[in-house]
PDB file of C-alpha atoms in Angstrom:
ATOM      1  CA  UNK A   1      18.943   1.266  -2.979  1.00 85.00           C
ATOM      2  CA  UNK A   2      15.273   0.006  -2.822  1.00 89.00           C
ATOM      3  CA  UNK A   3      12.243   2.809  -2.609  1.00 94.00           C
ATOM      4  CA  UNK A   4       9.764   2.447  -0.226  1.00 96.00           C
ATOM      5  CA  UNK A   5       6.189   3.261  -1.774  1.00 96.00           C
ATOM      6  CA  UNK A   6       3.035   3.951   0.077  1.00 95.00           C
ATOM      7  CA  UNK A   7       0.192   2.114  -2.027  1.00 92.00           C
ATOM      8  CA  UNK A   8      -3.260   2.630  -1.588  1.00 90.00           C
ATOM      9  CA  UNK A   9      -7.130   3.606  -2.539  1.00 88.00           C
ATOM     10  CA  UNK A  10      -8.889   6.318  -1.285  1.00 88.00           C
ATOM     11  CA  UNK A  11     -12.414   7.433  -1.827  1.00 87.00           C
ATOM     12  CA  UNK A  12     -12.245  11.216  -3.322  1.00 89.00           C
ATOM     13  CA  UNK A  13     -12.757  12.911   0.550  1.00 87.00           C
ATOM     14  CA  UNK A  14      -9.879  10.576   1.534  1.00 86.00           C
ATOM     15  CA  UNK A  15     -11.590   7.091   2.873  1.00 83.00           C
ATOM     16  CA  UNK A  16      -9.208   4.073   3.182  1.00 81.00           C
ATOM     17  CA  UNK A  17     -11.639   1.700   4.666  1.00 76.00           C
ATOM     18  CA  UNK A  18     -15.514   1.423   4.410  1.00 67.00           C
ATOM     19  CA  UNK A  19     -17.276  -1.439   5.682  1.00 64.00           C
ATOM     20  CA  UNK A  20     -18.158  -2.102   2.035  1.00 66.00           C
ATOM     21  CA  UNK A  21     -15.520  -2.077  -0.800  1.00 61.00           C
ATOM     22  CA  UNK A  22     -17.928  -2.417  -3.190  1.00 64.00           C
ATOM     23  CA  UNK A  23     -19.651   0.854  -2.665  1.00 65.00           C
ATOM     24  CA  UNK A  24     -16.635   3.019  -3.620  1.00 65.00           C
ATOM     25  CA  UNK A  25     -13.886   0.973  -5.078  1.00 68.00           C
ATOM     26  CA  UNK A  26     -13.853   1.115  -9.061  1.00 70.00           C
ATOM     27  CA  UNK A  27     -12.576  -1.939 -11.061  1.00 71.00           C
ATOM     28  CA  UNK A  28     -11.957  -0.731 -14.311  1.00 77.00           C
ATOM     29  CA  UNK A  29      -9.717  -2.610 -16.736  1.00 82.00           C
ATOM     30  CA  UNK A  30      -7.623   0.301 -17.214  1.00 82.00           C
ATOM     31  CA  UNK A  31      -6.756   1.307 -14.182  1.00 81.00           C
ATOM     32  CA  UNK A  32      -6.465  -2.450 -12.669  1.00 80.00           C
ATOM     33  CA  UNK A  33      -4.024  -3.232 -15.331  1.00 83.00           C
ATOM     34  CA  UNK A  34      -1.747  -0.632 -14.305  1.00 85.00           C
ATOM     35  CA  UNK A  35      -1.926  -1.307 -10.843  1.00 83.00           C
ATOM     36  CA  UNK A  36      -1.217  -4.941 -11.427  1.00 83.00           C
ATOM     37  CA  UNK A  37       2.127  -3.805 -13.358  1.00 86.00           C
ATOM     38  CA  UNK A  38       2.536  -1.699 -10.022  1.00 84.00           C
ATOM     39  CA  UNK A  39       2.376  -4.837  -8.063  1.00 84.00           C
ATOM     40  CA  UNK A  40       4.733  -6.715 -10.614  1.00 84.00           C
ATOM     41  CA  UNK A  41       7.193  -4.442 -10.139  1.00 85.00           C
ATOM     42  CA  UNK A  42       7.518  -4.583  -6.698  1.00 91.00           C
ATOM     43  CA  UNK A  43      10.183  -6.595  -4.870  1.00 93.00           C
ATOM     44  CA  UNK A  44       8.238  -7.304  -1.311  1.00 96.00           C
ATOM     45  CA  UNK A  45       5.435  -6.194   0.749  1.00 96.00           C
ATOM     46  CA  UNK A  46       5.882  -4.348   4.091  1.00 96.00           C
ATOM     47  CA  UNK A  47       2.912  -4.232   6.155  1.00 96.00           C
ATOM     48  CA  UNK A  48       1.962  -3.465   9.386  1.00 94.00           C
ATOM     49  CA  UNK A  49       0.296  -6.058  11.962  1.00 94.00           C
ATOM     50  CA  UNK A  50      -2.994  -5.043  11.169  1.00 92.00           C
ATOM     51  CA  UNK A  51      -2.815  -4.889   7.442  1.00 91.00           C
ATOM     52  CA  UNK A  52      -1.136  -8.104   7.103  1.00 95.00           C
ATOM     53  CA  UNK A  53      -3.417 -10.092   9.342  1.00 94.00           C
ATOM     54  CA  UNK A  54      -6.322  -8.557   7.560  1.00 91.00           C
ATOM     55  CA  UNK A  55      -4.947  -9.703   3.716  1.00 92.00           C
ATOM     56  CA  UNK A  56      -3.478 -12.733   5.262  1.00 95.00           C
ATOM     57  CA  UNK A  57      -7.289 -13.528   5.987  1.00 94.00           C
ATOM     58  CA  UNK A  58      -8.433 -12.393   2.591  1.00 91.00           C
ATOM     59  CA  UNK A  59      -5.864 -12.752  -0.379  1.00 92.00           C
ATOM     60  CA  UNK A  60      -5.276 -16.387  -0.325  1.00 94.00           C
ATOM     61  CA  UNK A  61      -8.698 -17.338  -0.845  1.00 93.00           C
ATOM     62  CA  UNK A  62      -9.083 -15.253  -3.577  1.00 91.00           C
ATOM     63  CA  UNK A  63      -6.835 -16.754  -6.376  1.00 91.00           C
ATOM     64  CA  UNK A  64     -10.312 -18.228  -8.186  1.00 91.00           C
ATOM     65  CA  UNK A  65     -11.919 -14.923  -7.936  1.00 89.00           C
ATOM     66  CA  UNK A  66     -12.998 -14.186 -11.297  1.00 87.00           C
ATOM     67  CA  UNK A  67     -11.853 -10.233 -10.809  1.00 80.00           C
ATOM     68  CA  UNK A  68      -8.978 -10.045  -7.988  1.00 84.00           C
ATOM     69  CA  UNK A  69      -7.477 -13.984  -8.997  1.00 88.00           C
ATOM     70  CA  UNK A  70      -4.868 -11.991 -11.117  1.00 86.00           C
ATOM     71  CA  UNK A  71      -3.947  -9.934  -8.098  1.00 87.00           C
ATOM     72  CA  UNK A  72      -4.067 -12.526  -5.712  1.00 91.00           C
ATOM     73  CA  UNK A  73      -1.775 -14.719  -7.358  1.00 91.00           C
ATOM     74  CA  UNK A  74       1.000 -11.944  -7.427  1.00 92.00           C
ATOM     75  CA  UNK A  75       0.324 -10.708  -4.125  1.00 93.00           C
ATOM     76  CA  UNK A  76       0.572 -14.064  -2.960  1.00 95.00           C
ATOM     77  CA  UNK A  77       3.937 -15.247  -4.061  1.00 95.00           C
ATOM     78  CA  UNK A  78       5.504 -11.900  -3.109  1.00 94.00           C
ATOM     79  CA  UNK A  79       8.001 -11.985   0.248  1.00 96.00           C
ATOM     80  CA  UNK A  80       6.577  -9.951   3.005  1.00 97.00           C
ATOM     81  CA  UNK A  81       8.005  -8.516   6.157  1.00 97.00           C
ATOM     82  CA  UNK A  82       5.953  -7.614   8.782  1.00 96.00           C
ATOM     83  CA  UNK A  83       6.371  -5.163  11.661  1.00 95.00           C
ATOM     84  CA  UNK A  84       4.859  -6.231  14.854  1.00 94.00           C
ATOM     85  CA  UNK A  85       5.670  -6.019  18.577  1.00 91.00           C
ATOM     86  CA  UNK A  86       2.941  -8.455  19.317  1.00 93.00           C
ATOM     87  CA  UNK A  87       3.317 -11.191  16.680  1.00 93.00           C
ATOM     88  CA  UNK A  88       6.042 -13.868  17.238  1.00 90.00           C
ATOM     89  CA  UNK A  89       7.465 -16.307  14.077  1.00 81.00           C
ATOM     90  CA  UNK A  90       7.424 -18.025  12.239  1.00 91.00           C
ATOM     91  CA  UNK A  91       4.303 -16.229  10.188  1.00 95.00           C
ATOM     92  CA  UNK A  92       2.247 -17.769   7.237  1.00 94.00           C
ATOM     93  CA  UNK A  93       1.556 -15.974   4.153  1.00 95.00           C
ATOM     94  CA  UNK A  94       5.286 -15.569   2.541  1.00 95.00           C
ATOM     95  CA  UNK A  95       6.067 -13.173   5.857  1.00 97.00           C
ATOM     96  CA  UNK A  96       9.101 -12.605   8.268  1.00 96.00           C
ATOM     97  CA  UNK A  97       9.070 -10.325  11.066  1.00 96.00           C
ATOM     98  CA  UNK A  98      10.891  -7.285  10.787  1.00 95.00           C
ATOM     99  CA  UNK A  99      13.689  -7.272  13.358  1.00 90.00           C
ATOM    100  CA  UNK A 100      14.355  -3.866  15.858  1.00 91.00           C
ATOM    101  CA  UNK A 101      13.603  -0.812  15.030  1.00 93.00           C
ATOM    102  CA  UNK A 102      12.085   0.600  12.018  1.00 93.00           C
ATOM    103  CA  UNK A 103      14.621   3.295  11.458  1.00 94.00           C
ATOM    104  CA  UNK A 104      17.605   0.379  11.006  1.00 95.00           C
ATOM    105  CA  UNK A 105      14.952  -2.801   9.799  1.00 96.00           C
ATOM    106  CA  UNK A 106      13.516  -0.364   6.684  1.00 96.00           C
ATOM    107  CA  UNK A 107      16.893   1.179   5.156  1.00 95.00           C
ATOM    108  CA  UNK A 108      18.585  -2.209   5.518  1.00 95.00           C
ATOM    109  CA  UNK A 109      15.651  -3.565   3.798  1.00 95.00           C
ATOM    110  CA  UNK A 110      15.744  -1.254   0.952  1.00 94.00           C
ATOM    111  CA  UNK A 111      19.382  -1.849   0.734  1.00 94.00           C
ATOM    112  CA  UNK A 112      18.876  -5.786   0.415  1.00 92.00           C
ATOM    113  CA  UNK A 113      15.943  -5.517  -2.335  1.00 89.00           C
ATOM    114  CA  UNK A 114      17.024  -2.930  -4.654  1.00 85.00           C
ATOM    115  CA  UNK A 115      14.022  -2.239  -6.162  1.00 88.00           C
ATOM    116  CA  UNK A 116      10.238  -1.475  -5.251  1.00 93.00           C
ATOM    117  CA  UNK A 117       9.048  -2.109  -1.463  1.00 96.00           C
ATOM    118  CA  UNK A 118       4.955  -1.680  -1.263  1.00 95.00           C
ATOM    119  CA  UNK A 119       3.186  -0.605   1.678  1.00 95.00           C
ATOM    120  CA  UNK A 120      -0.169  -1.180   1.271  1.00 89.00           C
ATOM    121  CA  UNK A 121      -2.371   0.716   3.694  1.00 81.00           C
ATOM    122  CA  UNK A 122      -2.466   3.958   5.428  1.00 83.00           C
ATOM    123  CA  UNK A 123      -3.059   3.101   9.049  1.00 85.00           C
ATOM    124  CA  UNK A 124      -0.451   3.621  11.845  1.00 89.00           C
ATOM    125  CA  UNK A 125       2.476   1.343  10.352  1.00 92.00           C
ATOM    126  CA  UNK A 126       2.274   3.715   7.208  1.00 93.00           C
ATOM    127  CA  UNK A 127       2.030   6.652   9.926  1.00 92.00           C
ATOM    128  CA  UNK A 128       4.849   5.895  11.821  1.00 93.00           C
ATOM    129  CA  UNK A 129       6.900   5.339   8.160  1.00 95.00           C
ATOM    130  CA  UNK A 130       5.830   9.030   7.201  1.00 94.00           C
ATOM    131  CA  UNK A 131       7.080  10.751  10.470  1.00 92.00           C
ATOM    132  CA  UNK A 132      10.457   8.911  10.387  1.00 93.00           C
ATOM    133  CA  UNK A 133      10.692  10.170   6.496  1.00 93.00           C
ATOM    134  CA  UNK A 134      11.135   6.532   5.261  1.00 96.00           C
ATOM    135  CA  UNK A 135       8.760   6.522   2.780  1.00 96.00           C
ATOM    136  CA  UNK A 136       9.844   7.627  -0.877  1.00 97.00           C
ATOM    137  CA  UNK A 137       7.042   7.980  -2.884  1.00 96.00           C
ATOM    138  CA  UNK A 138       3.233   7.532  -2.037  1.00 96.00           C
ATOM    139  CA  UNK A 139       0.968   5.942  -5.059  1.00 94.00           C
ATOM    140  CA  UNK A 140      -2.472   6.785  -4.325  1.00 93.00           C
ATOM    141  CA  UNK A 141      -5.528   5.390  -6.395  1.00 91.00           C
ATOM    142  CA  UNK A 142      -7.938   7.862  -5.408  1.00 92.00           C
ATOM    143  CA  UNK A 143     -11.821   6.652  -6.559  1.00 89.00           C
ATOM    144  CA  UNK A 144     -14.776   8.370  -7.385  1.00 90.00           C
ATOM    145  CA  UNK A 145     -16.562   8.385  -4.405  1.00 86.00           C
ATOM    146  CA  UNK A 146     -17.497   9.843  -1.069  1.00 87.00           C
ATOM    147  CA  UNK A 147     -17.919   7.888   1.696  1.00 81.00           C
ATOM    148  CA  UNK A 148     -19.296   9.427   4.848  1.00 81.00           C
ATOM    149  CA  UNK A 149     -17.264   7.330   7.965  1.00 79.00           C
ATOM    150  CA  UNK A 150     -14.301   5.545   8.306  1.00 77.00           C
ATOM    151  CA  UNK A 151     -10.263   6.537   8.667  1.00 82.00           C
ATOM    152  CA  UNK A 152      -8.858   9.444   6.813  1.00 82.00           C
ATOM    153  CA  UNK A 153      -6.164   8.718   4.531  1.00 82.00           C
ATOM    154  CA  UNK A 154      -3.042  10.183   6.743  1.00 84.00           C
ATOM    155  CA  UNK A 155      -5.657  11.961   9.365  1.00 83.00           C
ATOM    156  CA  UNK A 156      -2.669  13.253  12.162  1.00 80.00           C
ATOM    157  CA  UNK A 157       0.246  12.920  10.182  1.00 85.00           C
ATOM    158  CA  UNK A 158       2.544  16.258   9.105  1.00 78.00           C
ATOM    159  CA  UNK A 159       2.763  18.536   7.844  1.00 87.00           C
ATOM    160  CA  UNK A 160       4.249  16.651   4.810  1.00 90.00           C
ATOM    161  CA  UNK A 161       4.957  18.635   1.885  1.00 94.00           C
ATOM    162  CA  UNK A 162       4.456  16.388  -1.295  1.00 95.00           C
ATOM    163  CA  UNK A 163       5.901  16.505  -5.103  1.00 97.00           C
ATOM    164  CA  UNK A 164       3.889  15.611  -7.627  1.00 97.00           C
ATOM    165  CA  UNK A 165       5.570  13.076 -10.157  1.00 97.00           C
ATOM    166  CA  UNK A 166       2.785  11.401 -12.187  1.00 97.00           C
ATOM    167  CA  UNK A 167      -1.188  11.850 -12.308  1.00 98.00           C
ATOM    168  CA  UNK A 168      -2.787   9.694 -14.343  1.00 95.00           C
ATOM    169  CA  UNK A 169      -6.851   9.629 -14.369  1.00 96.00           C
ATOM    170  CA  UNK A 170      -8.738   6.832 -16.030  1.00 93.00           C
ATOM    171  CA  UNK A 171     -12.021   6.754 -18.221  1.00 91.00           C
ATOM    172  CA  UNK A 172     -13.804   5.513 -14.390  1.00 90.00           C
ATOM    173  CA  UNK A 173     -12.431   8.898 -12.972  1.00 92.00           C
ATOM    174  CA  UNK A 174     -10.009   6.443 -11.168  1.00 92.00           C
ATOM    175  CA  UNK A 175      -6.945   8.983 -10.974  1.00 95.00           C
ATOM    176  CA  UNK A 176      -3.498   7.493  -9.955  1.00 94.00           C
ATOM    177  CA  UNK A 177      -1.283  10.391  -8.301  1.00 96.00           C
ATOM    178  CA  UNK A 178       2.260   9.825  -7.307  1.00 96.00           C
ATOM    179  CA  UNK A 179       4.360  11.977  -4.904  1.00 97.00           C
ATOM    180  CA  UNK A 180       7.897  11.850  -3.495  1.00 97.00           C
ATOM    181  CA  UNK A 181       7.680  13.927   0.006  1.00 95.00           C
ATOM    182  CA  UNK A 182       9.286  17.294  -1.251  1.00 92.00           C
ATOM    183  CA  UNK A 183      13.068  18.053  -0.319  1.00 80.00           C
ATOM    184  CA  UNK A 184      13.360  21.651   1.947  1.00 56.00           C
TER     185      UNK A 184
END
């Protein structure tokens, strides 16, 4: 059975999204090297609507980028499966639709790949993964910075009680914690 894994980066107060990346994302060779071998090790993407129109926009154009080429090419080639109730098929990008409801569509999923399943984002997709408790571990790149506006990282959803696995900081102060929601 496949795990479903919650990927993202998060400014230190808990940020997802700032108008500009630049101002609190770190690229550090260290850390991006490990989250590339995250990426490599994943099976498939699942995404909601949002997320996937917003890197279908982004990540295809970006496989000359000096710094995210490496990524791009990976997260390009990966299959995707997208949950949507406004989006028909077929969809570009390596995508599918996933079919009825989340609490069938995501087990059988996990079932088919057998390995790693990668979420990227924390918006309401991610949300609506939490509550139904289909999400078996959360990776979250947390960076050092504040940033004042924006979405909270999970603002809504639990309570959720987590159990740390793995932190791992980086020379940046990049930290990488992973959790499995706790059993009990």
């Amino acid at each position: 059975m496949g795990h479903l894994i919650v990927h993202n980066s998060i400014s230190a107060n808990g940020a997802f999204e700032a108008p500009s990346p630049e101002d609190w994302l770190v690229l550090d060779d260290d850390s991006a090297n490990a989250s590339l071998e995250q990426l490599t090790l994943a099976d498939a993407m699942i995404l909601g609507r949002k997320t996937y129109e917003g890197l279908a926009a982004a990540w295809p154009h970006l496989a000359g980028d000096p710094a995210m080429g490496r990524f791009a090419g990976r997260i390009n080639a990966m299959p995707k499966y997208v949950a949507s109730r406004t989006l028909t098929g077929p969809l570009e990008w390596n995508a599918v639709l996933i079919e009825g409801e989340l609490g069938q569509a995501v087990p059988e999923l996990k079932k088919a790949h057998g390995g790693n399943l990668i979420v990227s984002g924390a918006g309401e997709f991610a949300h609506a993964l939490t509550r139904q408790g289909l999400v078996d571990e959360f990776w979250i790149w947390i960076h050092p910075a504040l940033w004042a506006t924006g979405p909270r990282f999970f603002d809504g959803v639990g309570p959720v009680r987590l159990q740390l696995v793995a932190a791992t900081p980086y020379r940046s102060g990049v930290v990488w914690l992973r959790y499995r929601p706790a059993s009990g």
